[in-house]
Each structure stands twice: as structure tokens, then as C-alpha cells.
């Protein structure tokens, strides 16, 4: 609810997709960003999910952005095929962290300052996310700008904390014509929403089996500790189509299950999806 209230684009798109043939929404994955320092990295958020049966899977590395990530597969629990949204199938979880030790001394000083101010906040990452609360004090605008010059990911995390960075609609689980991601992209653009154009609107894995796209992040007014009020990026919504693996291509369509499809994530795709909160994409949005 916090995510939907803060991100009107995501809320509007979910409502639009649901309105087509009274379609059901299944989420492919939820994503979070963290600072990899003082215990505030991936593990701080992952513990909550692993306590409930999620399993850590492959690591992904993004050297140019000084990031690493893990994704987590959901536990196998019975769910209603009629379930939609929050009561539908459990999503994968994608958690990334900034490799703070690789940042400049100036950037490290800012990040360490606020993660240390957080105290025990790292033990309540999931709760902070659900409440939409920062676990540290608000930074100054100068500090935000300084981080943004070096890493837009770092600046985003400083003002958004453990907030849900994006949810992803599983397009192939839709029932309408929008189940093809190209059709969904076209539908969204026709409704006046901007899609992340980094590397092309459609991001395709090398094996051609994972297709992804995303909107440009919404922005919100943020009051910094020095009283300055400025617009900062919030979150966005992503779309993913997972194609059937070659060994199952002869299965009748009505027999295809999620485990017959391409699983996991792809560095090349994810690297471009990260750009949904970048200044380049946000400023393109208002041209």
C-alpha cells in the first residue's frame, strides 16, 4: 500500500491492466536496494524472507555500478489459481547492495554516517519497508547531491531506504492479449506512460527467453534536513515475460507451468532496468 500510494504510475498501470478482461495480476518479483556496509546490505532484508522459506539463488555482479545482488526463490506453498495480486503466487525477491568500500572516501563517509545513525534499524528492514519509514535521519540536500554525482543508486537509497524499489508484473500469466510483453509495452505507451529506454525499451537476455521492460520512476517532493525541498526519484513498475524452456516447447499451452519457463535473472537486463530511477530517464520523461 505504501508503494502504491507513493507511486501513482504503478497504481494506475496495475488498475489499467486489471481492467482488461477483469485480468488477474501475478507478480514475478519484488526488488529492494541496500547499502553494503555496517550490516545494512542484502542480508538485512533477505533474513526476513529466508525465515519464511525463501531460498537464496544466484549472485549477480554489476562492476560499473559497484553493485552486487542475489535473487531468492519463493517457498512451494499451495495457492489459488484464482488468486490475484497480494494473494496470488508468491513472487521471487531480488535484493541488491551498493559495494560501499569501492566508493570514494567522501561518499563512504556520508553512507557510514547514516547507517551508523540507524543503530538497530538493520534488524527491522522489512518492517521499515512495509511502513515506508527510513531507519536513519533525513540527510541534507548537499549530501544527497554529493552521492548522486557518484552513484544515483546511492542517492536513491539514502532518501528511500528499504522502500520497495519496484514490483514486476508477470506478463505471461495474464489472460488477455497483454500477456505478450510487446503488446503490454504498446498499451502502456498509448496510455501516455514513459518506459525506460536505456538499451531499448525491451530488454532481452542472451538466450532470448527472458524479456523485460519498466516504466520511468515517479518523483516526489522530499524535505531534506536543512529545510530544502526538492524532487527525488521514487519507485517504478516492471514487466517480465518468461518464455518456455526449449526442452518443454512441445507442451500444450494449457499444461505449461511456471517451472517450465526460464527462471532467474540476467545481468545485462537488470543493469538497464536499474536506470529506471536515473536522472537521464527522469528528465527524458518530462521533455
mmCIF file of C-alpha atoms in Angstrom, residues 1-7 32 45 124-136 138 156-165 220 222 234-235:
data_model
loop_
_atom_site.group_PDB
_atom_site.id
_atom_site.type_symbol
_atom_site.label_atom_id
_atom_site.label_comp_id
_atom_site.label_asym_id
_atom_site.label_seq_id
_atom_site.Cartn_x
_atom_site.Cartn_y
_atom_site.Cartn_z
ATOM 1 C CA UNK A 1 0.000 0.000 0.000
ATOM 2 C CA UNK A 2 2.891 2.366 0.764
ATOM 3 C CA UNK A 3 4.369 1.619 -2.668
ATOM 4 C CA UNK A 4 1.056 2.242 -4.461
ATOM 5 C CA UNK A 5 0.375 5.468 -2.563
ATOM 6 C CA UNK A 6 3.825 6.864 -3.338
ATOM 7 C CA UNK A 7 3.943 5.776 -6.971
ATOM 8 C CA UNK A 32 14.898 -3.810 -2.852
ATOM 9 C CA UNK A 45 16.424 -7.640 4.082
ATOM 10 C CA UNK A 124 13.943 -4.198 11.080
ATOM 11 C CA UNK A 125 14.498 -3.703 7.344
ATOM 12 C CA UNK A 126 11.319 -5.468 6.225
ATOM 13 C CA UNK A 127 9.211 -3.611 8.792
ATOM 14 C CA UNK A 128 10.707 -0.252 7.757
ATOM 15 C CA UNK A 129 9.914 -1.119 4.135
ATOM 16 C CA UNK A 130 6.314 -2.052 4.937
ATOM 17 C CA UNK A 131 5.824 1.149 6.946
ATOM 18 C CA UNK A 132 7.571 3.361 4.395
ATOM 19 C CA UNK A 133 9.979 4.646 7.050
ATOM 20 C CA UNK A 134 13.672 5.486 6.897
ATOM 21 C CA UNK A 135 15.748 3.786 9.597
ATOM 22 C CA UNK A 136 18.094 6.795 9.695
ATOM 23 C CA UNK A 138 16.881 12.577 6.777
ATOM 24 C CA UNK A 156 18.173 6.871 -4.207
ATOM 25 C CA UNK A 157 18.857 4.552 -1.263
ATOM 26 C CA UNK A 158 19.785 7.450 1.030
ATOM 27 C CA UNK A 159 16.311 9.039 0.650
ATOM 28 C CA UNK A 160 14.213 5.889 0.080
ATOM 29 C CA UNK A 161 15.932 3.420 2.398
ATOM 30 C CA UNK A 162 14.435 -0.072 2.284
ATOM 31 C CA UNK A 163 11.409 1.073 0.259
ATOM 32 C CA UNK A 164 10.095 -1.332 -2.357
ATOM 33 C CA UNK A 165 12.113 -0.289 -5.417
ATOM 34 C CA UNK A 220 8.150 13.022 -5.052
ATOM 35 C CA UNK A 222 11.392 15.394 -0.208
ATOM 36 C CA UNK A 234 10.689 7.115 -6.025
ATOM 37 C CA UNK A 235 9.915 3.715 -7.485
#
